[in-house]
Coordinates of C-alpha atoms in Angstrom, one line a residue:
M159 CA -36.5 -11.0 -26.3
P160 CA -36.8 -9.3 -22.8
L161 CA -33.9 -7.2 -21.6
S162 CA -31.7 -8.1 -18.7
H163 CA -30.7 -5.1 -16.4
N164 CA -27.7 -4.6 -14.1
Y165 CA -28.3 -1.6 -11.9
L166 CA -25.3 0.6 -11.7
G167 CA -23.3 -0.1 -8.5
R168 CA -26.3 -1.7 -6.8
S169 CA -24.7 -5.1 -6.3
D170 CA -21.2 -3.8 -5.6
H171 CA -21.4 -4.5 -1.9
A172 CA -17.8 -3.6 -1.0
N173 CA -18.5 -4.3 2.7
D174 CA -20.7 -7.3 2.3
K175 CA -19.2 -10.1 4.4
R176 CA -19.6 -12.6 1.6
F177 CA -17.8 -10.4 -0.9
I178 CA -15.0 -9.6 1.6
R179 CA -14.5 -13.4 2.1
F180 CA -14.6 -14.0 -1.7
R181 CA -12.1 -11.2 -2.4
K182 CA -9.6 -12.6 0.1
Q183 CA -10.0 -16.1 -1.4
G184 CA -9.6 -14.7 -4.9
L185 CA -6.5 -12.6 -4.1
V186 CA -4.9 -15.6 -2.5
D187 CA -5.6 -17.6 -5.7
A188 CA -4.2 -14.7 -7.8
V189 CA -0.9 -14.3 -6.0
E190 CA -0.3 -18.0 -5.6
H191 CA -0.6 -18.8 -9.3
L192 CA 1.0 -15.8 -11.0
D193 CA 2.9 -17.7 -13.6
E194 CA 0.2 -20.0 -14.7
S195 CA -1.5 -19.5 -18.0
F196 CA -4.9 -17.8 -17.3
K197 CA -8.0 -19.8 -18.2
F198 CA -11.6 -18.6 -17.8
E199 CA -12.4 -21.8 -15.8
R200 CA -10.4 -20.1 -13.0
L201 CA -12.4 -16.9 -13.3
L202 CA -15.7 -18.8 -13.4
G203 CA -14.5 -20.5 -10.2
W204 CA -14.2 -17.1 -8.6
H205 CA -17.8 -16.3 -9.8
E206 CA -19.1 -19.5 -8.3
K207 CA -17.6 -18.6 -4.9
L208 CA -19.3 -15.2 -5.2
F209 CA -22.7 -16.8 -6.0
P210 CA -22.5 -20.3 -4.4
E211 CA -25.0 -23.0 -5.2
G212 CA -28.1 -22.8 -3.0
D213 CA -27.6 -19.1 -2.2
T214 CA -30.5 -18.0 -4.3
L215 CA -33.0 -16.7 -1.7
F216 CA -32.4 -13.1 -2.6
N217 CA -30.5 -13.5 -5.8
S218 CA -31.3 -15.8 -8.8
V219 CA -27.8 -15.6 -10.3
I220 CA -26.2 -19.0 -10.9
G221 CA -22.5 -18.8 -10.2
G222 CA -19.8 -20.1 -12.5
Q223 CA -21.5 -19.5 -15.9
W224 CA -21.7 -16.8 -18.6
R225 CA -24.8 -14.6 -18.9
G226 CA -27.8 -15.8 -20.8
D227 CA -29.1 -14.8 -24.3
A228 CA -31.1 -11.7 -23.2
P229 CA -29.5 -8.4 -24.2
L230 CA -27.9 -6.9 -21.1
Q231 CA -28.0 -3.2 -20.2
V232 CA -26.3 -1.3 -17.3
V233 CA -28.9 1.1 -16.0
S234 CA -29.7 3.4 -13.1
G235 CA -32.8 5.2 -11.8
R236 CA -36.4 4.0 -11.5
I237 CA -37.3 0.5 -12.4
D238 CA -40.1 1.8 -14.7
R239 CA -38.0 4.5 -16.3
P240 CA -34.3 3.3 -16.3
V241 CA -31.5 5.4 -17.6
V242 CA -29.3 3.3 -19.9
H243 CA -25.6 3.8 -19.4
F244 CA -24.2 0.9 -21.4
E245 CA -25.4 -2.1 -23.4
A246 CA -23.1 -5.1 -23.4
P247 CA -22.1 -6.9 -26.6
P248 CA -24.6 -9.4 -28.0
R249 CA -24.5 -12.9 -26.5
A250 CA -23.9 -14.3 -30.0
V251 CA -20.4 -12.7 -30.2
L252 CA -19.5 -13.1 -26.5
E253 CA -17.6 -16.4 -26.8
D254 CA -15.3 -15.2 -29.6
E255 CA -14.7 -11.9 -27.7
L256 CA -13.8 -13.8 -24.5
S257 CA -11.4 -16.0 -26.4
R258 CA -9.7 -13.0 -27.9
F259 CA -9.4 -11.4 -24.4
E260 CA -8.0 -14.6 -22.9
D261 CA -5.4 -14.9 -25.6
W262 CA -4.4 -11.3 -25.2
F263 CA -4.2 -11.5 -21.4
N264 CA -1.8 -14.4 -21.5
E265 CA 0.3 -13.1 -24.4
S266 CA 0.6 -9.5 -23.1
K267 CA 2.0 -10.7 -19.8
T268 CA 5.5 -11.0 -21.4
D269 CA 5.1 -8.1 -23.9
A270 CA 8.1 -5.9 -23.2
L271 CA 6.5 -3.0 -25.2
L272 CA 3.4 -2.8 -22.9
V273 CA 3.8 -1.1 -19.6
P274 CA 2.4 -3.6 -17.0
L275 CA 0.3 -0.9 -15.2
L276 CA -1.3 0.0 -18.5
R277 CA -1.9 -3.7 -19.2
A278 CA -3.9 -3.8 -15.9
A279 CA -5.9 -0.7 -17.0
I280 CA -6.7 -2.3 -20.4
T281 CA -7.6 -5.6 -18.7
H282 CA -10.1 -3.8 -16.5
L283 CA -11.7 -1.8 -19.3
W284 CA -11.9 -4.7 -21.8
F285 CA -13.4 -7.2 -19.4
V286 CA -16.0 -4.9 -17.8
T287 CA -17.0 -3.8 -21.3
L288 CA -17.6 -7.4 -22.3
H289 CA -19.8 -7.7 -19.2
P290 CA -20.0 -11.5 -19.6
L291 CA -21.8 -12.3 -16.4
D292 CA -25.4 -11.9 -15.3
D293 CA -24.2 -10.2 -12.1
G294 CA -20.9 -9.6 -10.3
N295 CA -19.1 -8.2 -13.3
G296 CA -17.7 -5.3 -11.4
R297 CA -16.4 -7.4 -8.5
I298 CA -14.9 -10.0 -10.8
T299 CA -13.3 -7.3 -13.0
R300 CA -11.7 -5.7 -10.0
L301 CA -10.3 -9.1 -8.9
L302 CA -9.0 -9.7 -12.4
T303 CA -7.4 -6.2 -12.4
D304 CA -5.6 -7.1 -9.1
L305 CA -4.3 -10.3 -10.7
A306 CA -2.8 -8.3 -13.6
L307 CA -1.2 -5.9 -11.0
A308 CA 0.1 -8.9 -9.0
Q309 CA 1.7 -10.2 -12.2
A310 CA 3.3 -6.8 -12.8
D311 CA 4.7 -6.8 -9.2
K312 CA 5.8 -10.5 -9.4
L313 CA 5.4 -10.7 -5.7
S314 CA 3.4 -13.2 -3.6
V315 CA 2.8 -10.5 -0.9
R316 CA 1.0 -7.3 -1.9
F317 CA 0.2 -4.3 0.3
Y318 CA -2.4 -2.7 -2.0
A319 CA -5.4 -3.5 -4.2
M320 CA -6.7 -1.4 -7.0
S321 CA -10.2 -2.5 -6.1
V322 CA -9.9 -0.4 -2.9
G323 CA -9.0 2.7 -4.9
I324 CA -11.9 2.1 -7.4
M325 CA -14.5 1.7 -4.6
A326 CA -13.2 4.9 -3.0
N327 CA -13.7 6.8 -6.3
R328 CA -16.9 5.1 -7.4
K329 CA -18.6 8.2 -8.8
S330 CA -15.7 9.3 -11.0
Y331 CA -15.2 5.6 -11.9
Y332 CA -18.6 5.2 -13.4
E333 CA -18.4 8.5 -15.2
I334 CA -15.1 7.8 -16.9
L335 CA -16.2 4.2 -17.7
E336 CA -19.4 5.4 -19.4
S337 CA -17.7 8.2 -21.3
T338 CA -14.9 5.8 -22.5
Q339 CA -17.4 3.1 -23.6
K340 CA -19.2 5.7 -25.7
V341 CA -16.2 6.5 -27.9
D342 CA -14.4 4.4 -30.5
L343 CA -10.9 3.0 -29.5
D344 CA -9.6 6.1 -27.8
I345 CA -9.0 5.0 -24.1
T346 CA -6.5 7.7 -23.2
Q347 CA -8.7 9.4 -20.5
W348 CA -9.4 6.0 -19.0
L349 CA -5.7 5.2 -18.8
V350 CA -5.1 8.6 -17.2
W351 CA -7.8 8.1 -14.6
F352 CA -6.7 4.6 -13.8
C353 CA -3.0 5.6 -13.2
K354 CA -4.1 8.6 -11.1
V355 CA -6.3 6.4 -8.8
L356 CA -3.6 3.8 -8.7
N357 CA -1.1 6.4 -7.6
E358 CA -3.5 7.6 -4.9
T359 CA -3.9 4.0 -3.7
F360 CA -0.1 3.7 -3.4
S361 CA 0.1 7.0 -1.4
N362 CA -2.7 5.9 0.9
V363 CA -1.0 2.5 1.6
L364 CA 2.3 4.2 2.3
H365 CA 0.6 6.5 4.7
D366 CA -1.1 3.6 6.5
I367 CA 2.2 1.8 6.7
E368 CA 4.0 4.8 8.1
Q369 CA 1.2 5.4 10.6
T370 CA 1.4 1.7 11.7
I371 CA 5.2 1.9 12.2
Q372 CA 4.8 5.1 14.3
K373 CA 2.1 3.4 16.4
V374 CA 4.3 0.3 17.0
N375 CA 7.3 2.5 17.9
Y376 CA 5.2 4.6 20.3
W377 CA 3.9 1.6 22.2
R378 CA 7.4 0.1 22.4
A379 CA 8.7 3.3 24.0
V380 CA 6.1 3.6 26.7
D381 CA 5.4 1.4 29.7
Q382 CA 1.9 0.1 29.1
T383 CA 1.7 -1.4 32.6
K384 CA 1.3 2.1 34.0
L385 CA -1.7 2.9 31.8
T386 CA -5.4 2.4 32.4
T387 CA -8.0 1.4 29.8
E388 CA -9.1 5.0 29.5
H389 CA -5.5 6.1 28.9
M390 CA -5.1 3.5 26.2
K391 CA -8.4 4.4 24.5
V392 CA -7.4 8.1 24.2
L393 CA -3.9 7.4 23.1
N394 CA -5.0 5.0 20.4
R395 CA -7.4 7.5 19.0
M396 CA -4.6 10.0 18.8
L397 CA -2.3 7.5 17.2
D398 CA -4.9 6.7 14.6
G399 CA -4.8 10.2 13.3
E400 CA -7.7 11.7 15.2
L401 CA -7.3 14.8 17.3
L402 CA -4.5 16.1 15.1
D403 CA -4.4 19.4 17.0
G404 CA -4.0 17.6 20.3
I405 CA -6.5 17.0 23.0
N406 CA -7.8 19.2 25.8
T407 CA -9.6 18.4 29.1
S408 CA -13.0 18.7 27.6
Q409 CA -12.3 16.3 24.7
Y410 CA -10.6 13.8 27.0
H411 CA -13.7 13.9 29.2
K412 CA -15.9 13.0 26.2
V413 CA -13.6 10.4 24.7
A414 CA -12.7 8.5 27.9
K415 CA -16.1 9.1 29.4
V416 CA -14.7 10.3 32.7
S417 CA -15.5 13.4 34.7
K418 CA -13.6 16.7 33.8
P419 CA -11.6 16.7 37.1
T420 CA -10.5 13.1 36.4
A421 CA -9.7 14.0 32.8
S422 CA -7.5 16.8 34.0
R423 CA -5.7 14.4 36.4
H424 CA -5.3 11.8 33.6
L425 CA -3.7 14.3 31.2
A426 CA -1.3 15.5 33.9
Y427 CA -0.3 11.9 34.6
L428 CA 0.2 11.0 30.9
V429 CA 2.6 14.0 30.7
E430 CA 4.4 12.7 33.8
V431 CA 4.9 9.2 32.4
G432 CA 6.1 10.6 29.0
C433 CA 3.1 9.7 26.9
L434 CA 2.0 13.2 26.1
Q435 CA 3.5 16.7 26.2
R436 CA 1.9 20.1 26.8
S437 CA 1.2 22.4 23.9
G438 CA -0.1 25.9 24.4
S439 CA 0.3 28.7 26.9
G440 CA -1.5 27.1 29.7
G441 CA -5.0 27.4 31.3
R442 CA -8.0 26.7 29.1
S443 CA -5.8 26.9 26.0
T444 CA -3.6 24.0 27.1
R445 CA -3.7 21.1 24.7
Y446 CA -1.8 17.9 24.9
I447 CA -0.1 16.2 22.0
L448 CA 1.7 12.9 21.6
N449 CA 5.2 12.8 22.9
Q450 CA 7.3 13.1 19.8
T451 CA 10.2 11.2 21.4
A452 CA 8.1 8.2 22.0
Q453 CA 6.3 8.5 18.7
N454 CA 9.6 8.5 16.7
G455 CA 10.8 5.5 18.6

C-alpha cells in the first residue's frame, strides 16, 4: 500500500486568510459551547470549514472525514528523499483510539485531580499523535487545545490563544513533539515546554493589553485636532513600541517623509502642545520622547 506524506509545517499557513477565518469561526464555536459534551462530529465540522467542498483546485483533501487507509508519515526534506519524523498509528486502530480520546476528553473536564492546563497539554499531544486527518492535523489540534483552555477558563471571552504561542515557537515545537513521540509514556518534557510557552503567551498578551491602555490614555490626553497626519503617524509609531530611545530630526524626516527643516519645526511644535518632551543635552544629540504625563493618562 502506498504511503501518505504530510510535510512538516508545510500546510500550517498561520496567515492564510482561509485559516484565519476558520480559526475565528472555530474559536467562537468553542467558547459558545463550553459545557456541551464533545463529539467528533463537531471537530469534523471544523475540518470541513477548513477544507470546504469544491475547494480542491490546489488541495485534494476532502474536509470532514478521517484519513484513508494508507499509512501516514510526517516528513520533511526533498520529495525523493524525505526525512521521516513520525508515523501515525495504523488506520485499523484509529477508530478505537479516537473513541478512547473522546471519552477521556469529556470525563477529564471534571477531574479534580488533573490540572486543567496540563489537560490541555495532554489533549494537544494525544490528538496530534493520532494524526487522524489527511491534512490540517496541526491546525485542528491547536483549535482543540484552545477549546480545552477555554473550558479551563470557563469564560466566553478570551484574550489569548495557545495556537499563537505555538506558531511563534514552531521550531522548538516540532523538536519537542518529535522527541516526545519517540519515547514511551514519559511526556514530562512536553508538559514543561507547553507550560513555558503558555506562560510566554500570557506575558505577551498582558504586554499588549498594557500597551493598548497606554495608547488610549495618551490619545485621550492630547488634543488631536491640533495634529496633522504626519504628527499622528510618528506618534503612533512611537506608541506602538518603535523608537524606544526617542526620535531625532533625521528619524522624523524619514518616518513622516518631510524635509529636515520641517521635521525640526514639527518636533518643536509637538513639544509645545504637550505630545513630546525633549531628552538630551541639545543640538544634534537632542531626542524627543513621548510626554510621560500624557502617556500615563
